[in-house]
Coordinates of C-alpha atoms in Angstrom, one line a residue:
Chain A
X1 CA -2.1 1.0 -9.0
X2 CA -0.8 -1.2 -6.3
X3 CA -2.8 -4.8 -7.7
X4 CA -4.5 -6.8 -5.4
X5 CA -2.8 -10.0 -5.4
X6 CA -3.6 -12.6 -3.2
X7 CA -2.6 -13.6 0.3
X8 CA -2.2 -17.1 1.1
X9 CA -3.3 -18.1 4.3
X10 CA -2.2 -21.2 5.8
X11 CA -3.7 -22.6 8.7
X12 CA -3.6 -26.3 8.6
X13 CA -1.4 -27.4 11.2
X14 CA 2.1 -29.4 10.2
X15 CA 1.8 -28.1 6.9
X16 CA 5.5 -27.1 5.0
X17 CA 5.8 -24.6 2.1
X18 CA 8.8 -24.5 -0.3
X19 CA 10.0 -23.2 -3.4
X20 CA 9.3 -25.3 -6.7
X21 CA 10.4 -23.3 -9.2
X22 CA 8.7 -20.0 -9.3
X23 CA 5.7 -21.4 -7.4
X24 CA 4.7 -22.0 -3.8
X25 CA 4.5 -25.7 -2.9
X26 CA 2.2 -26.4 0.0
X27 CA 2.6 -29.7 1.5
X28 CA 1.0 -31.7 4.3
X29 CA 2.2 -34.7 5.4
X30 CA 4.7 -35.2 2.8
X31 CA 1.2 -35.0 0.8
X32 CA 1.2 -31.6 -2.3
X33 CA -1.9 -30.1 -1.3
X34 CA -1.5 -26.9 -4.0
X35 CA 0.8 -25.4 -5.9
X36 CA 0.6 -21.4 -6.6
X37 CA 2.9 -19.1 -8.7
X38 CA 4.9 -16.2 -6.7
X39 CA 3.6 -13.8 -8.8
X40 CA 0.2 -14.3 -7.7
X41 CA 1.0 -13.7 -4.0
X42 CA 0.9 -10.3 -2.2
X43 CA 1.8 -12.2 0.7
X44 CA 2.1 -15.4 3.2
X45 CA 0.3 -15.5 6.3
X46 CA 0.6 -18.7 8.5
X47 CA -0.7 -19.7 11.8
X48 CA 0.9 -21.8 14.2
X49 CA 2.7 -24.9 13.5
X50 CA 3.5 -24.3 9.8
X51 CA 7.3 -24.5 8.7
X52 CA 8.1 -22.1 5.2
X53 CA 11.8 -23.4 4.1
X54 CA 14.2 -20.5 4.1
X55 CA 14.6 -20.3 0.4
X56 CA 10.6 -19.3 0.0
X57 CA 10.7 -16.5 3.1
X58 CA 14.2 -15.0 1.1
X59 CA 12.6 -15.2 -1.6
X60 CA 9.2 -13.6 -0.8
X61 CA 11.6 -10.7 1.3
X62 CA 13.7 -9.8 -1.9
X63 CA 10.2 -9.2 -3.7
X64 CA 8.8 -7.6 -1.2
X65 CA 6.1 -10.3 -0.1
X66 CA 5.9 -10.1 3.4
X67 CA 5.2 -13.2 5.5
X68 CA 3.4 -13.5 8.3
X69 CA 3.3 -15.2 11.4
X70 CA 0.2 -15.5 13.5
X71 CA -0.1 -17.9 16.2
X72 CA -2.7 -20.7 15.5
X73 CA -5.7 -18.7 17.1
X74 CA -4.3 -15.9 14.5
X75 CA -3.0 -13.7 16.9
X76 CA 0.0 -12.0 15.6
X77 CA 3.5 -13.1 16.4
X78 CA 6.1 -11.5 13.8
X79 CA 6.6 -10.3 10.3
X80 CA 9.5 -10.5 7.6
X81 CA 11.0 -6.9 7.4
X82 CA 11.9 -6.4 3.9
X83 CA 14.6 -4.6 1.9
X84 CA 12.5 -1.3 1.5
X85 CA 12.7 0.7 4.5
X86 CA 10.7 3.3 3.7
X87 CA 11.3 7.1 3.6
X88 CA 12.9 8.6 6.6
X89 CA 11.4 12.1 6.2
X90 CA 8.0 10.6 6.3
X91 CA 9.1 8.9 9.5
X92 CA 10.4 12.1 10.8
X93 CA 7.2 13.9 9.2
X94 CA 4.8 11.3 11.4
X95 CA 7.1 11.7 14.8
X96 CA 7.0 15.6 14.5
X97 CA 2.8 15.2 14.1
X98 CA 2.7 13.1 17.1
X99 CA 4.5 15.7 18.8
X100 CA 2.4 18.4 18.2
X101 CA -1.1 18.6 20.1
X102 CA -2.8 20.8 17.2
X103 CA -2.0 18.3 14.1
X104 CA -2.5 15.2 16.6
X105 CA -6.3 16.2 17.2
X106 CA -7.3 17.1 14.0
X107 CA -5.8 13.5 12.3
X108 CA -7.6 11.8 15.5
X109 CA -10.8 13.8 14.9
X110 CA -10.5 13.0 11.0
X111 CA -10.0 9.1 12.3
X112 CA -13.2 9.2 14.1
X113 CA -15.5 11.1 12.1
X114 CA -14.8 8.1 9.4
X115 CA -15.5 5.4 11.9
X116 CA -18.9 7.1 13.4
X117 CA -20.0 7.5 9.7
X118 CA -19.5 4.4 8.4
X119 CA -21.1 3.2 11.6
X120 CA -23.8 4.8 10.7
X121 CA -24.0 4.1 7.2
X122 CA -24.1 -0.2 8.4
X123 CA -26.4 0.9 11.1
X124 CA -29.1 2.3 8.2
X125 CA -28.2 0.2 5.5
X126 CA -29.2 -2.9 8.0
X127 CA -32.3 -1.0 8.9
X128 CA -33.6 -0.9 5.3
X129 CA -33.1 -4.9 5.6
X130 CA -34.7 -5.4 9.0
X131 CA -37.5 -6.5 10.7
X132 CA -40.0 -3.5 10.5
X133 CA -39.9 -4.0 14.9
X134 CA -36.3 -4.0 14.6
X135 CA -35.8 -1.3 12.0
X136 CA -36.5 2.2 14.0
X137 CA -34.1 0.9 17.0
X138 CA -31.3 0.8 14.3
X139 CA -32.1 4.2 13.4
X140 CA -32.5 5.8 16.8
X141 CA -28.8 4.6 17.1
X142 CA -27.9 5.9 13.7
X143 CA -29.4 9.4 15.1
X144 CA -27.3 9.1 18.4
X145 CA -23.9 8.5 16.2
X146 CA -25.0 11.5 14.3
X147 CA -25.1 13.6 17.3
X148 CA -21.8 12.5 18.5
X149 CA -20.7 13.4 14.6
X150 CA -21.9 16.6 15.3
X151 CA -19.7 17.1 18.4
X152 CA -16.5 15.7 16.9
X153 CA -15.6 19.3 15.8
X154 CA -15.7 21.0 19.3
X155 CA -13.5 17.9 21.1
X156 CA -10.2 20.0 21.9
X157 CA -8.6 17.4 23.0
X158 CA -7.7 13.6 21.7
X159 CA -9.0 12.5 24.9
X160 CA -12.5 14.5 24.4
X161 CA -12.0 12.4 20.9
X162 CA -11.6 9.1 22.5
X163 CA -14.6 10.1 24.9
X164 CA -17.3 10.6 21.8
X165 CA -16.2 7.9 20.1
X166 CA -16.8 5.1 22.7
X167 CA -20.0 6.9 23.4
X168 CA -20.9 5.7 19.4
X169 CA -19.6 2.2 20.0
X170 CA -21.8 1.7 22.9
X171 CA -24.8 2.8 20.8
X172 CA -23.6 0.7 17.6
X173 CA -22.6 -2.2 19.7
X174 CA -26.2 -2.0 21.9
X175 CA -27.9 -2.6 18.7
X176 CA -25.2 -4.8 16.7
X177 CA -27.2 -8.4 17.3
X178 CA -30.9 -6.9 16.0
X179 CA -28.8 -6.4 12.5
X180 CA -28.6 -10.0 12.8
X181 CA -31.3 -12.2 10.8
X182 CA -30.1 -15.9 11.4
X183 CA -29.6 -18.1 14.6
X184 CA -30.3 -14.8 16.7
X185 CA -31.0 -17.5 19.9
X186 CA -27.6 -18.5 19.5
X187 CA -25.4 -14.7 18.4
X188 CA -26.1 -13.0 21.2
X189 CA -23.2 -9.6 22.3
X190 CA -23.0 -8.9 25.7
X191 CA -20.0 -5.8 26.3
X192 CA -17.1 -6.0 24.0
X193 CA -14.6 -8.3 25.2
X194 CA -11.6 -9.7 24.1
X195 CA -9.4 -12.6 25.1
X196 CA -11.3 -14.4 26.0
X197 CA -13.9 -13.7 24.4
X198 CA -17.0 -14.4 26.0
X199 CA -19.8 -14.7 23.5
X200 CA -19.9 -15.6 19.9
X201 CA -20.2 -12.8 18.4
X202 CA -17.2 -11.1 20.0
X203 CA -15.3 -14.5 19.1
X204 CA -15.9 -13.6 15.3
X205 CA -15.2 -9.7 15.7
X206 CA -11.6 -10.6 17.7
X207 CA -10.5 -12.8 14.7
X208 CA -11.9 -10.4 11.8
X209 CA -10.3 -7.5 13.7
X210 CA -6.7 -9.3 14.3
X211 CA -6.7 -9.8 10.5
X212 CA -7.6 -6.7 9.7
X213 CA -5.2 -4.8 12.2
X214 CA -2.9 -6.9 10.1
X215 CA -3.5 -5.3 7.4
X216 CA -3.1 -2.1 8.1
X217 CA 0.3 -2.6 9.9
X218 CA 1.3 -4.1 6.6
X219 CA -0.3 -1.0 4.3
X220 CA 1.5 1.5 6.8
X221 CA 5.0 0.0 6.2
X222 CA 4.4 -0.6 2.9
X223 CA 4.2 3.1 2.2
X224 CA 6.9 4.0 4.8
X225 CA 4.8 4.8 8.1
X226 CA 5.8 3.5 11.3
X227 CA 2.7 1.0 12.0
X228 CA 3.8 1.8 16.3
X229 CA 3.1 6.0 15.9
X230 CA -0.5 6.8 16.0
X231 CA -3.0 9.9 17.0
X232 CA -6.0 8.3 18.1
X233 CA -4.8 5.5 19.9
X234 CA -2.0 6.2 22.9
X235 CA 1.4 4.7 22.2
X236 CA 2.3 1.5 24.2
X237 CA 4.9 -0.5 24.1
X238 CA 3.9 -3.5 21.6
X239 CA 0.7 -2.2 20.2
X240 CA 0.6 -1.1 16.8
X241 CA -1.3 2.3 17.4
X242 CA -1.4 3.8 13.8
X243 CA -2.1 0.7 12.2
X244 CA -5.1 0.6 15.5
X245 CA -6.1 4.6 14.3
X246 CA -6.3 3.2 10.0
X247 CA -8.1 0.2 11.1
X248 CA -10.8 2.4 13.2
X249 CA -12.9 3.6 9.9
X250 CA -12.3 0.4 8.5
X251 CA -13.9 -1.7 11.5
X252 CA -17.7 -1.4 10.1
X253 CA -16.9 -1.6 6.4
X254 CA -14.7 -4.5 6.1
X255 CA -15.2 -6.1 9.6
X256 CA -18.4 -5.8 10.8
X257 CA -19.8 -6.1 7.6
X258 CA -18.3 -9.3 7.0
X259 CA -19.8 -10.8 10.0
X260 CA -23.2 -9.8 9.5
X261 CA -22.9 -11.2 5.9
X262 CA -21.8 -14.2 7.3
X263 CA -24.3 -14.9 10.3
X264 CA -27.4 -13.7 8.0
X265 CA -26.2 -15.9 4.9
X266 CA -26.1 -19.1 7.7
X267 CA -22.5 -19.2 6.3
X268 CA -21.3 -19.1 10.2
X269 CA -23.6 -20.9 12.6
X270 CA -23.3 -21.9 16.0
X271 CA -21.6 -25.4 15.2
X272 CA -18.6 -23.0 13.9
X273 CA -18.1 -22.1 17.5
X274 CA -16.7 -24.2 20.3
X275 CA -18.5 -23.4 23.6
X276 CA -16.1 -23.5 26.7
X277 CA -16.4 -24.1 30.4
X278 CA -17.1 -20.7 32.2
X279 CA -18.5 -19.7 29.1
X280 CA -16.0 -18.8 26.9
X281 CA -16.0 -19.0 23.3
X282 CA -14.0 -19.6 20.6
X283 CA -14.0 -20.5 16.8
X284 CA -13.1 -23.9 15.1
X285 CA -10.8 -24.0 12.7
X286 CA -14.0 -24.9 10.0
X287 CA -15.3 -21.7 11.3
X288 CA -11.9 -19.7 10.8
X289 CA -11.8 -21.1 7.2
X290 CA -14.8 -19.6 6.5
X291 CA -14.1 -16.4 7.6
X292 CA -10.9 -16.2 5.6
X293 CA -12.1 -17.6 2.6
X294 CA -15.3 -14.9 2.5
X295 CA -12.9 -12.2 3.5
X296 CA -10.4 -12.8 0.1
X297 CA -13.5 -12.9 -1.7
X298 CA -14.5 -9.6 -0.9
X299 CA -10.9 -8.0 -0.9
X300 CA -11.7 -8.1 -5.0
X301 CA -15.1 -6.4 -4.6
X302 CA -14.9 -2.7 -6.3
X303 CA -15.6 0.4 -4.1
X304 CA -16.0 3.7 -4.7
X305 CA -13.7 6.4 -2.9
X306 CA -15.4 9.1 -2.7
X307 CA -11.9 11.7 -2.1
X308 CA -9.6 9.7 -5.0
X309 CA -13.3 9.6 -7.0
X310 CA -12.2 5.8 -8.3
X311 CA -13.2 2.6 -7.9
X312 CA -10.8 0.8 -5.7
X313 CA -10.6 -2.9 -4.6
X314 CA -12.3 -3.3 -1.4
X315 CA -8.9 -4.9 -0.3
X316 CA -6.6 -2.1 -1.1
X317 CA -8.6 0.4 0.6
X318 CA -6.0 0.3 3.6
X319 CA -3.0 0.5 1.5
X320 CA -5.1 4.1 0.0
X321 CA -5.9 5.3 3.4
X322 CA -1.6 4.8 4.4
X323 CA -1.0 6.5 1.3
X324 CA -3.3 9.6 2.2
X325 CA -2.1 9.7 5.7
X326 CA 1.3 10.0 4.7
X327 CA 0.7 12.7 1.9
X328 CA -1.2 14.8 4.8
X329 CA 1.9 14.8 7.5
X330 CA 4.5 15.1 4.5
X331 CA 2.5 18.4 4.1
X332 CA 1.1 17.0 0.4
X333 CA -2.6 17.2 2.0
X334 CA -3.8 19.9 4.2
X335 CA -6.3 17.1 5.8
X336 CA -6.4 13.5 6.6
X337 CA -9.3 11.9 4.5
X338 CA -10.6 9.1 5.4
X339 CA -12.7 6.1 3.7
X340 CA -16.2 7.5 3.6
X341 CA -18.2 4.0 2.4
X342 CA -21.1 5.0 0.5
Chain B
X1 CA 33.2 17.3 -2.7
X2 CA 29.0 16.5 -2.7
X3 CA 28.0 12.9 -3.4
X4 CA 27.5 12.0 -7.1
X5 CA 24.3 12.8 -8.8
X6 CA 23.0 9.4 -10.1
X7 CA 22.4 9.5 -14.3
X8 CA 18.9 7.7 -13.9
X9 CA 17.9 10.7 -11.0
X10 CA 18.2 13.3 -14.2
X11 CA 16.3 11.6 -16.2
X12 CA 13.5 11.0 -13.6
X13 CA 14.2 15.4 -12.6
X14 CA 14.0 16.3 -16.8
X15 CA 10.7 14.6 -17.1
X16 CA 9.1 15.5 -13.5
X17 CA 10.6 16.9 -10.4
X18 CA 7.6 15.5 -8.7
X19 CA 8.2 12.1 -9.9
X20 CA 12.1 12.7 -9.0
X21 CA 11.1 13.1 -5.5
X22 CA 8.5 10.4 -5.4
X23 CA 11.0 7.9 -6.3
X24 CA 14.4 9.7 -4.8
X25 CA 13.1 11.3 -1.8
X26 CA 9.8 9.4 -0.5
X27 CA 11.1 5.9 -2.0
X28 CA 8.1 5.1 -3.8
X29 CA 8.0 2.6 -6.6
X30 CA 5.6 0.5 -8.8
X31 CA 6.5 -1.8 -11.4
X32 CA 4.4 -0.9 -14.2
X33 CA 4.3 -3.0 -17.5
X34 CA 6.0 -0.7 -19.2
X35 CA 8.9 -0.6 -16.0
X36 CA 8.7 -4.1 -16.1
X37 CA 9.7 -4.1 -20.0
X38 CA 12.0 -1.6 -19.2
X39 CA 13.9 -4.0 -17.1
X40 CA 14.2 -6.8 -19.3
X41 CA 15.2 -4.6 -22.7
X42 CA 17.9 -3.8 -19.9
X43 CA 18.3 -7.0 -18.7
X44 CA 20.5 -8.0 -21.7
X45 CA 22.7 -4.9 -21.8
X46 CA 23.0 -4.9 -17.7
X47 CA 24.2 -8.6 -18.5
X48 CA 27.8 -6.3 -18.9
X49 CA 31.2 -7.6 -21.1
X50 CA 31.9 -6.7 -24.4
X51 CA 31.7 -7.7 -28.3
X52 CA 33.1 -6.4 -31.6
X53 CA 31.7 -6.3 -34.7
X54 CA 32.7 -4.6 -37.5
X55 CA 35.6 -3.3 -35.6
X56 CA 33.0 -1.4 -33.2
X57 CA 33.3 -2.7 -29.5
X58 CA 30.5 -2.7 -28.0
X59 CA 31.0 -2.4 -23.8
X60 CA 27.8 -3.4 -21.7
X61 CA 27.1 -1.9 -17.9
X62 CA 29.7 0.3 -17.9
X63 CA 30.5 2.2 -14.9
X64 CA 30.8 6.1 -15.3
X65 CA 31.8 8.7 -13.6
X66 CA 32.6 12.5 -14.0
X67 CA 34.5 14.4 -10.6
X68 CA 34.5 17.5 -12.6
X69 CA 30.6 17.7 -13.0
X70 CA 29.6 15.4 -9.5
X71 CA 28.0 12.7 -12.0
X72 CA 27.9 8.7 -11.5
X73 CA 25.8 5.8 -13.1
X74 CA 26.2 2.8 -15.2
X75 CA 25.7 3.4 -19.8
X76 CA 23.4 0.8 -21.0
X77 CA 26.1 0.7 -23.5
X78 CA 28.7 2.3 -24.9
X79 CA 30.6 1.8 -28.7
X80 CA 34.3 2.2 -29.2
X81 CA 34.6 3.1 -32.7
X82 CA 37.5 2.0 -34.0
X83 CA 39.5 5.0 -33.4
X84 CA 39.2 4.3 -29.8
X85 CA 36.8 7.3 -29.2
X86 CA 33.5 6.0 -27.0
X87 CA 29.3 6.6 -28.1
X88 CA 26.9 6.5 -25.6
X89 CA 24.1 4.5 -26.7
X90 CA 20.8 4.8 -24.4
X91 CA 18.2 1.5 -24.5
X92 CA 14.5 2.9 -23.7
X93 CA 11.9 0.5 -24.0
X94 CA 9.3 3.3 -24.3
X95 CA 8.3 5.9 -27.0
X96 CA 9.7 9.2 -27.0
X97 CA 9.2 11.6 -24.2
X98 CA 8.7 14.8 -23.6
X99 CA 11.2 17.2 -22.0
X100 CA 14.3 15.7 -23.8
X101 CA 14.5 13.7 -20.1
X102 CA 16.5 10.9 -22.3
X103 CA 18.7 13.2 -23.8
X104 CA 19.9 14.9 -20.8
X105 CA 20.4 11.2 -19.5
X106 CA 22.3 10.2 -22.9
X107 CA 25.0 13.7 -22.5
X108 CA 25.5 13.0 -18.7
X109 CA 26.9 9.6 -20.2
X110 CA 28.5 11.6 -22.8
X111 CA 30.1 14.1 -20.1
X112 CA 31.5 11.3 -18.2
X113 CA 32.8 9.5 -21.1
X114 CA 34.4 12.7 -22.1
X115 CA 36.6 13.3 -18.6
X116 CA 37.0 9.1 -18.8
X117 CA 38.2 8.7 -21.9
X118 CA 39.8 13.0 -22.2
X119 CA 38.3 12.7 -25.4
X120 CA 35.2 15.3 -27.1
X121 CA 32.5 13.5 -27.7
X122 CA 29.6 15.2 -30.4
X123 CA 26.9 12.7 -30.3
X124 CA 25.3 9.7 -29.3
X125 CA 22.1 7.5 -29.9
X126 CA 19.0 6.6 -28.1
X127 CA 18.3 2.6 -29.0
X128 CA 14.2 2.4 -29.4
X129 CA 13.8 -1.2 -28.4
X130 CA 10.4 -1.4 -29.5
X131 CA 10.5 0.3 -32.8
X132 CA 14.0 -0.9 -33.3
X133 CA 15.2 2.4 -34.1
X134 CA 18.2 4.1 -32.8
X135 CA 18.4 8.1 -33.3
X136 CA 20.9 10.9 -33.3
X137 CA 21.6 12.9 -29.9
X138 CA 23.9 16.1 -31.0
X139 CA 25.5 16.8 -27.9
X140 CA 25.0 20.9 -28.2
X141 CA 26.3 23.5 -26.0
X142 CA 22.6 23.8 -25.1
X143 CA 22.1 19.9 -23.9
X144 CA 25.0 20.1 -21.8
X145 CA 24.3 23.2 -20.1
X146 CA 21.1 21.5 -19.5
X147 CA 22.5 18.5 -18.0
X148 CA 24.4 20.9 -15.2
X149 CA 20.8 22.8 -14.3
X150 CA 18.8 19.5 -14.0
X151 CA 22.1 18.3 -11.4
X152 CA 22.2 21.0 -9.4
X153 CA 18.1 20.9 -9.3
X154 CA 18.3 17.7 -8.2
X155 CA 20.6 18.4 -5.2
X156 CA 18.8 21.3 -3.9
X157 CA 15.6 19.3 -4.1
X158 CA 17.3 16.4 -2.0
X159 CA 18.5 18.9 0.6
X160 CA 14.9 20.7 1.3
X161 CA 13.2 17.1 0.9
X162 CA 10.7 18.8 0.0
X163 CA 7.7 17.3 -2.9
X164 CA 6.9 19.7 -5.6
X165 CA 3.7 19.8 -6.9
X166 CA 1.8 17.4 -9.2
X167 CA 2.3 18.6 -12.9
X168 CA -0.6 17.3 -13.9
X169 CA 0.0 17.5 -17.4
X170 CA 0.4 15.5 -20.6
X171 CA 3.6 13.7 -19.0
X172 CA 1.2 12.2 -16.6
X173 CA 0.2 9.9 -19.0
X174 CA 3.7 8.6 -19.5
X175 CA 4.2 8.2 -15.8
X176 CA 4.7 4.7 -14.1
X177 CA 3.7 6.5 -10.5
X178 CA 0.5 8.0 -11.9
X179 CA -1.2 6.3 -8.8
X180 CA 1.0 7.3 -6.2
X181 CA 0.9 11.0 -7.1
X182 CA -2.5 11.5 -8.0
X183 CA -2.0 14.8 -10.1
X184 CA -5.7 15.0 -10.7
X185 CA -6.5 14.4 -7.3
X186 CA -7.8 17.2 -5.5
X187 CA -5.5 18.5 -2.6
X188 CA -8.2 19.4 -0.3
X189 CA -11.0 17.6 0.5
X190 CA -13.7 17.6 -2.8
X191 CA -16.8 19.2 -3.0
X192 CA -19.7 16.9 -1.3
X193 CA -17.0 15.2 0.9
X194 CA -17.4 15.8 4.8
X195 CA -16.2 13.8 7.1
X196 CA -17.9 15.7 9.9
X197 CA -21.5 15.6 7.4
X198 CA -24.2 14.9 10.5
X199 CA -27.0 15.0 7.6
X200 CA -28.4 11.4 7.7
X201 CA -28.1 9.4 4.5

């Protein structure tokens, strides 16, 4: 198995990374601030002003450590392409799906089944932990995911797809803030929105999701899928649709999750968040920290996939998911399967 | 005349077409332990020149090729015996496989020495690193015959592109992609998995 190695994220501004021997050297103003071997890395992901000296990116590139750029409110910028370019006839496999209406559908219905159930397995895992007022609202919207479940097989189109499965996010989303324990004065969602966002709670979700997207870009080329050729999600120019699609089941399990933990443990509160003029918000880079930090921590935390039947490193889950999407279009898999979180 | 068929690309064919394509067809590649060994037992013999010792030179990464039998690679090492006449000796950090997959490797060396040299050659030896053993290969009508099957196997697998199925046999436990092909996998989706499931948990 792929192990899940670190990724070191660097966000404090001016800071300048270079090669000491076979370790990373992190230093700010002229000051070592840590010192990690190579082999511990998966990866280097930096935001904003933060200069890596050319030997430590070659390096990283000829082991197939990919860095990063993100600009310093993490959104993403660029990415070392390395050696491997991945397979060709998967390429040629994923382009000739694309093209074909039938296959599209299905992968896009597969996509979205595995968001609206792990939707609705945070929506009832939050209700056994609720208030007892709050608890049967989180239900009721756990039921109305269920019924859009149950219509996911008739959609005959990816459009019909895209139809059901914003009908589920405006029922999960309605009732996102009463999953909330802590501070609920202060967390408050109005509509999804996204820069700017303007409420806290979308603040948090932008940043976990940017990450997370991320991710999945880099699990799609690391098993030779172009990260730009989805189902789900139209193609644009710029947006990284499959690595959108892969994220889409993933949202509630590592995302979502992760900021509910936060908010509930008081680990986020509202001096985490700077409140802007025309009310907009945004997080501070104490509040940023915190997110990453928790997120690492629970990249290590063992799940069980319930199609590979093993326990699997929270973290590596996307890396998985690439794997099993490129088995189905290389004909390996008659189906898609996604991550079904128990 | 068809590109060459690399000598590592027969071994990975002999001991699992699947894992052949895995690595030669959908570019897929871990570094296990036991791969990582692998590279530094090779390390020193990829180091390449030469040394003599009891009149036997002993020639490091050395570049073969056979245009008769469409056959390229580099010999761990090879022994010049002091009659001038080469032995292919094969480094394998591992135990013993199944499938003869190292012996078909060791007479591919053997065949290209052979046009290389225009000389016969009857045997060779596979170097255990970890036992410290080396053993005799006989190179029998049989091997070599074998050696042209598992070539032209794995150039009609490279044309269709194509990924047999899992063997999901005892080999599998002597596999470094064991993760990527998930032989015991199911193919289909499992009983009690359903993505489209609308009973409530």
């Amino acid at each position: 198995m792929r192990t899940l190695l670190n990724t070191l994220y660097v966000q404090t501004q001016k800071s300048y990374l270079h090669l000491e021997n076979d370790n990373v050297r992190v230093d700010v103003e002229g000051e070592r601030k840590a010192m990690l071997p190579l082999h511990h890395l998966d990866g280097i992901v930096v935001f904003g002003n933060v200069l890596l000296s050319p030997f430590l990116i070659q390096k990283l590139a000829r082991a197939h450590k990919p860095v990063t750029w993100l600009t310093e409110w993490g959104q993403f910028t660029a990415r070392t392409e390395t050696p491997v370019s991945g397979n060709v006839l998967l390429r040629v496999a994923q382009h000739a799906c694309t093209c074909d209406p039938g296959r599209t559908l299905a992968v896009a219905r597969y996509v979205a089944a595995g968001k609206l159930q792990n939707q609705k397995t945070t929506l009832l895992r939050s209700a056994r932990e609720a208030a007892e007022e709050d608890a049967p609202t989180l239900r009721q919207a756990a039921r109305d995911i269920n019924a859009q479940v149950g219509v996911l097989p008739l959609a005959e189109t990816v459009d019909e797809v895209r139809g059901i499965e914003g009908t589920a996010a405006r029922s999960y989303f309605e009732v996102f803030s009463l999953m909330l324990r802590a501070n609920r004065d202060f967390f408050w969602l109005g509509e999804r929105t996204r820069r700017p966002a303007r409420d806290p709670i979308n603040a948090v979700l932008n940043y976990v999701y940017t990450l997370l997207a991320g991710e999945c870009a880099s699990a799609c080329q690391t098993v030779g899928l172009d990260p730009q050729i989805g189902f789900l999600h139209a193609l644009r120019p710029g947006r990284q649709s499959l690595a959108l699609d892969l994220m889409e089941e993933l949202r509630p399990v590592i995302a979502d999750r992760a900021v509910l933990t936060l908010i509930n443990r008081q680990q986020l509160t509202p001096r985490d968040f700077t409140l802007h003029e025309g009310r907009t918000v945004t997080l501070t880079e104490d509040g940023r920290r915190t997110i990453l930090r928790h997120l690492q921590e629970r990249k290590g935390e063992e799940v069980f996939h319930s199609l590979t039947g093993r326990k699997t490193p929270l973290g590596l889950i996307p890396h998985v998911q690439a794997r099993l999407l490129a088995q189905h279009l290389r004909g390996d898999r008659p189906h898609y399967p996604p991550y079904l979180h128990r | 005349m068809d590109e060459p068929v690399t000598l590592s690309a027969l071994q990975h064919f002999v001991f699992c077409p699947r894992q052949f394509a895995l690595i030669h067809v959908e570019g897929v590649w871990e570094d296990t332990g036991q791969t990582a060994r692998g590279h530094q037992s090779h390390a020193r013999a990829h180091g390449g020149g030469s040394e003599e010792r009891d009149g036997v030179r002993t020639l490091r990464a050395l570049p073969l090729v056979s245009r008769l039998h469409g056959l390229a690679g580099i010999a761990d090492v090879v022994e010049l015996l002091p009659d001038g006449s080469p032995r292919p000796v094969e480094y394998k950090s591992g135990r013993a496989k199944p499938r003869l997959a190292d012996e078909v490797q060791l007479c591919a060396q053997a065949l290209c020495l052979e046009e290389m040299f225009g000389v016969s050659i009857a045997q060779g030896f596979i170097y255990h690193v970890a036992s410290r053993k080396r053993r005799d290969v006989a190179f029998t009508p049989e091997l070599r015959g074998a050696v042209l099957e598992t070539r032209d196997g794995v150039r009609a697998l490279l044309g269709s592109g194509e990924l047999p199925s899992p063997a999901a046999d005892e080999r599998c436990q002597f596999c470094s992609l064991f993760d990527a092909c998930e032989p015991f996998a199911p193919r289909d989706f499992p009983a009690g998995y359903d993505p489209f499931d609308t009973r409530l948990l």
